[in-house]
CSV table of C-alpha atoms in Angstrom, one decimal:
chain,number,residue,atom,x,y,z
A,1,GLY,CA,59.5,6.2,-23.6
A,2,GLU,CA,56.0,5.7,-24.7
A,3,ASN,CA,53.3,7.7,-22.9
A,4,VAL,CA,49.6,8.6,-22.8
A,5,GLU,CA,48.5,12.1,-22.1
A,6,GLN,CA,45.0,12.7,-20.7
A,7,HIS,CA,43.0,16.0,-20.4
A,8,PRO,CA,41.4,17.6,-18.6
A,9,SER,CA,42.6,16.5,-15.1
A,10,THR,CA,39.3,17.7,-13.6
A,11,LEU,CA,35.9,18.3,-15.2
A,12,SER,CA,32.7,19.6,-13.6
A,13,VAL,CA,29.4,19.4,-15.5
A,14,GLN,CA,25.7,19.9,-14.6
A,15,GLU,CA,23.5,16.8,-14.5
A,16,GLY,CA,22.2,16.1,-18.0
A,17,ASP,CA,25.1,17.8,-19.8
A,18,SER,CA,27.7,15.9,-21.9
A,19,ALA,CA,31.3,15.3,-20.8
A,20,VAL,CA,34.3,14.7,-23.0
A,21,ILE,CA,37.7,13.4,-22.0
A,22,LYS,CA,40.6,13.3,-24.4
A,23,CYS,CA,43.8,11.2,-24.6
A,24,THR,CA,46.7,11.2,-26.9
A,25,TYR,CA,49.2,8.3,-27.3
A,26,SER,CA,52.7,8.1,-28.7
A,27,ASP,CA,53.1,4.5,-29.9
A,28,SER,CA,51.9,4.2,-33.5
A,29,ALA,CA,51.7,0.4,-33.0
A,30,SER,CA,49.2,0.7,-30.1
A,31,ASN,CA,46.0,-1.2,-31.1
A,32,TYR,CA,43.9,-1.4,-27.9
A,33,PHE,CA,42.4,1.5,-26.0
A,34,PRO,CA,40.4,0.9,-22.8
A,35,TRP,CA,38.7,3.3,-20.5
A,36,TYR,CA,38.4,2.5,-16.8
A,37,LYS,CA,36.2,4.2,-14.2
A,38,GLN,CA,37.3,4.4,-10.6
A,39,GLU,CA,34.7,5.4,-7.9
A,40,LEU,CA,36.0,6.8,-4.7
A,41,GLY,CA,37.7,4.2,-2.6
A,42,LYS,CA,37.0,1.5,-5.2
A,43,ARG,CA,39.0,-0.5,-7.7
A,44,PRO,CA,39.1,0.5,-11.5
A,45,GLN,CA,36.5,-1.1,-13.7
A,46,LEU,CA,36.4,-1.3,-17.5
A,47,ILE,CA,33.6,0.7,-18.9
A,48,ILE,CA,34.3,0.6,-22.7
A,49,ASP,CA,37.2,-0.2,-25.0
A,50,ILE,CA,38.0,0.2,-28.6
A,51,ARG,CA,40.5,-1.5,-31.0
A,52,SER,CA,42.4,0.1,-33.8
A,53,ASN,CA,40.3,-1.3,-36.6
A,54,VAL,CA,37.3,0.6,-35.4
A,55,GLY,CA,36.7,4.4,-35.4
A,56,GLU,CA,33.8,4.6,-32.9
A,57,LYS,CA,32.0,2.4,-30.4
A,58,LYS,CA,28.9,3.1,-28.3
A,59,ASP,CA,27.4,1.6,-25.2
A,60,GLN,CA,24.2,3.4,-24.1
A,61,ARG,CA,25.3,6.8,-22.8
A,62,ILE,CA,29.0,6.3,-23.3
A,63,ALA,CA,31.0,6.3,-26.6
A,64,VAL,CA,34.6,6.3,-27.5
A,65,THR,CA,36.1,7.6,-30.7
A,66,LEU,CA,39.6,6.8,-32.1
A,67,ASN,CA,41.6,8.8,-34.6
A,68,LYS,CA,44.6,6.7,-35.5
A,69,THR,CA,46.2,9.3,-37.8
A,70,ALA,CA,46.2,11.9,-35.0
A,71,LYS,CA,46.9,9.3,-32.3
A,72,HIS,CA,44.1,10.4,-30.1
A,73,PHE,CA,40.9,8.9,-28.6
A,74,SER,CA,38.1,10.4,-26.6
A,75,LEU,CA,35.4,9.3,-24.1
A,76,HIS,CA,32.0,10.9,-24.5
A,77,ILE,CA,29.4,10.6,-21.8
A,78,THR,CA,25.9,12.0,-22.6
A,79,GLU,CA,23.1,12.9,-20.3
A,80,THR,CA,25.4,12.7,-17.3
A,81,GLN,CA,24.1,11.6,-13.9
A,82,PRO,CA,25.5,12.1,-10.4
A,83,GLU,CA,26.6,8.4,-10.4
A,84,ASP,CA,28.9,9.2,-13.3
A,85,SER,CA,31.1,11.1,-10.8
A,86,ALA,CA,34.4,9.3,-10.6
A,87,VAL,CA,37.9,9.3,-11.9
A,88,TYR,CA,38.3,8.1,-15.5
A,89,PHE,CA,41.5,6.6,-16.9
A,90,CYS,CA,42.3,6.0,-20.5
A,91,ALA,CA,45.0,3.5,-21.5
A,92,ALA,CA,46.8,2.3,-24.6
A,93,SER,CA,48.5,-1.0,-25.3
A,94,ILE,CA,52.2,-0.7,-26.2
A,95,GLY,CA,53.0,-2.4,-29.5
A,96,ASN,CA,50.6,-4.7,-31.2
A,97,GLN,CA,51.4,-7.6,-28.9
A,98,GLY,CA,53.1,-8.1,-25.5
A,99,GLY,CA,52.0,-7.2,-22.1
A,100,LYS,CA,52.5,-3.5,-21.6
A,101,LEU,CA,49.6,-1.1,-21.0
A,102,ILE,CA,50.1,2.6,-20.2
A,103,PHE,CA,47.5,4.6,-18.5
A,104,GLY,CA,46.8,8.3,-18.6
A,105,GLN,CA,46.9,10.5,-15.5
A,106,GLY,CA,43.2,10.4,-14.9
A,107,THR,CA,40.2,12.8,-15.1
A,108,GLU,CA,38.2,13.5,-12.0
A,109,LEU,CA,34.6,14.0,-13.3
A,110,SER,CA,32.1,15.7,-11.0
A,111,VAL,CA,28.4,15.8,-12.0
A,112,LYS,CA,26.4,18.4,-10.1
A,113,PRO,CA,22.7,17.7,-9.5
B,1,GLU,CA,32.7,-15.9,-7.0
B,2,ALA,CA,35.2,-14.9,-9.7
B,3,GLN,CA,37.6,-12.5,-8.1
B,4,VAL,CA,41.1,-11.1,-7.6
B,5,THR,CA,42.3,-10.9,-4.0
B,6,GLN,CA,45.2,-9.0,-2.5
B,7,ASN,CA,46.7,-9.2,0.9
B,8,PRO,CA,47.3,-7.3,3.0
B,9,ARG,CA,44.9,-4.5,2.3
B,10,TYR,CA,46.8,-2.0,4.4
B,11,LEU,CA,50.4,-2.1,5.5
B,12,ILE,CA,52.7,0.3,7.5
B,13,THR,CA,56.3,-0.7,7.5
B,14,VAL,CA,59.8,0.9,7.9
B,15,THR,CA,62.5,1.5,5.4
B,16,GLY,CA,64.5,-1.6,4.4
B,17,LYS,CA,62.2,-4.2,5.9
B,18,LYS,CA,61.4,-6.8,3.2
B,19,LEU,CA,57.7,-7.3,2.4
B,20,THR,CA,55.5,-9.3,0.1
B,21,VAL,CA,52.0,-8.3,-1.2
B,22,THR,CA,50.1,-11.4,-2.4
B,23,CYS,CA,47.8,-11.5,-5.4
B,24,SER,CA,45.6,-14.4,-6.3
B,25,GLN,CA,42.9,-14.9,-9.0
B,26,ASN,CA,40.4,-17.8,-9.4
B,27,MET,CA,39.4,-17.2,-13.0
B,28,ASN,CA,42.2,-19.3,-14.6
B,29,HIS,CA,43.6,-16.1,-16.2
B,30,GLU,CA,46.9,-16.2,-18.0
B,31,TYR,CA,47.8,-12.5,-17.8
B,32,MET,CA,48.5,-10.8,-14.5
B,33,SER,CA,49.9,-7.4,-13.8
B,34,TRP,CA,50.8,-5.0,-10.9
B,35,TYR,CA,50.2,-1.3,-10.9
B,36,ARG,CA,50.8,1.5,-8.5
B,37,GLN,CA,48.5,4.5,-8.2
B,38,ASP,CA,49.8,7.9,-7.1
B,39,PRO,CA,47.9,11.3,-7.2
B,40,GLY,CA,48.3,13.0,-10.5
B,41,LEU,CA,50.2,10.1,-12.0
B,42,GLY,CA,47.4,7.7,-12.8
B,43,LEU,CA,48.1,4.0,-12.8
B,44,ARG,CA,51.7,2.9,-13.6
B,45,GLN,CA,52.5,-0.6,-14.5
B,46,ILE,CA,55.3,-2.2,-12.4
B,47,TYR,CA,55.5,-5.8,-13.8
B,48,TYR,CA,53.3,-8.1,-15.8
B,49,SER,CA,53.2,-11.8,-16.6
B,50,MET,CA,51.8,-13.2,-19.8
B,51,ASN,CA,51.7,-16.7,-18.4
B,52,VAL,CA,53.6,-18.8,-15.9
B,53,GLU,CA,56.7,-18.9,-18.1
B,54,VAL,CA,56.9,-15.2,-18.8
B,55,THR,CA,57.2,-12.1,-16.6
B,56,ASP,CA,58.5,-8.7,-17.8
B,57,LYS,CA,59.0,-5.2,-16.6
B,58,GLY,CA,56.4,-2.5,-16.9
B,59,ASP,CA,57.1,1.2,-16.7
B,60,VAL,CA,58.3,1.5,-13.1
B,61,PRO,CA,60.0,-1.8,-12.1
B,62,GLU,CA,62.8,-0.4,-10.0
B,63,GLY,CA,62.8,-1.6,-6.4
B,64,TYR,CA,60.3,-4.4,-7.1
B,65,LYS,CA,60.4,-8.1,-7.9
B,66,VAL,CA,57.7,-10.6,-8.9
B,67,SER,CA,57.4,-14.3,-9.4
B,68,ARG,CA,54.8,-16.5,-11.1
B,69,LYS,CA,55.3,-20.0,-10.0
B,70,GLU,CA,51.6,-20.9,-10.4
B,71,LYS,CA,49.0,-19.5,-12.7
B,72,ARG,CA,46.7,-18.2,-9.9
B,73,ASN,CA,49.3,-16.3,-7.8
B,74,PHE,CA,51.5,-13.3,-8.7
B,75,PRO,CA,53.2,-11.8,-5.5
B,76,LEU,CA,54.9,-8.5,-5.5
B,77,ILE,CA,58.1,-8.3,-3.5
B,78,LEU,CA,59.8,-5.2,-2.1
B,79,GLU,CA,63.2,-6.4,-1.0
B,80,SER,CA,64.2,-3.1,0.7
B,81,PRO,CA,61.2,-0.7,0.7
B,82,SER,CA,61.9,3.1,0.6
B,83,PRO,CA,59.5,6.0,1.4
B,84,ASN,CA,59.0,6.7,-2.3
B,85,GLN,CA,57.3,3.3,-2.6
B,86,THR,CA,54.5,4.6,-0.4
B,87,SER,CA,51.5,4.1,-2.7
B,88,LEU,CA,48.3,2.3,-3.5
B,89,TYR,CA,49.0,-1.0,-5.3
B,90,PHE,CA,46.6,-2.9,-7.6
B,91,CYS,CA,46.9,-6.3,-9.0
B,92,ALA,CA,44.9,-7.2,-12.1
B,93,SER,CA,44.3,-10.1,-14.3
B,94,SER,CA,42.8,-10.9,-17.7
B,95,PRO,CA,42.2,-14.0,-19.7
B,96,ASP,CA,45.2,-13.8,-22.1
B,97,SER,CA,46.7,-10.3,-22.5
B,98,PRO,CA,46.2,-6.6,-21.5
B,99,ARG,CA,44.1,-6.3,-24.7
B,100,GLU,CA,41.0,-7.6,-22.8
B,101,THR,CA,39.1,-6.6,-19.8
B,102,GLN,CA,41.4,-6.5,-16.8
B,103,TYR,CA,39.9,-7.4,-13.4
B,104,PHE,CA,41.4,-5.5,-10.6
B,105,GLY,CA,42.0,-6.5,-7.0
B,106,PRO,CA,40.8,-4.3,-4.1
B,107,GLY,CA,44.1,-2.6,-3.7
B,108,THR,CA,46.8,-2.5,-1.0
B,109,ARG,CA,47.7,0.8,0.6
B,110,LEU,CA,51.3,0.8,1.6
B,111,LEU,CA,53.0,3.4,3.9
B,112,VAL,CA,56.8,3.2,4.2
B,113,LEU,CA,58.3,5.2,7.0
């Protein structure tokens, strides 16, 4: 079946450093790629998303890049802060329509002051 | 306040005892979905509903049922729970499809003995 692989599973950085999380997907028809942040004990919340007609998208300190040929996309967080510590999930829509969304396994990011 | 609610938030039950987890949204969203979250496995989609007329299986539908009789409600039914259904369950909704921001409920932590 279709899947999304996410790496690394854990990531520890110093405050102020950059963090990069990578995902690969298997369905060449996928056209929507969101990133969710889940703080400890909380529900997931969307932080940024990208569609297949765009190669890069930025929102302040976070950015997402998409390489459709290689079927991978990445989350970049610059100038990390302790409040960025959380679990991050990537996801990919299955097919170009329909209701399926597959999530990666998650990355636990720890930002040390 | 726009929100997704789930009940109960915590549930301990025994193998084979039918249970229902309710999910309700007040945002007039067409799309609703159920996920389970397990350590190391990320979020896995159980069932989704594109609208009141359409529900379909996600990645891990075995052992679960859903119904969508009204737009606002999307209950998850476990007819005969087993210990491997012990998990954290999230309901989510979005305006039209999974290709938009999904708003998650607070989660339901289920323990099946």
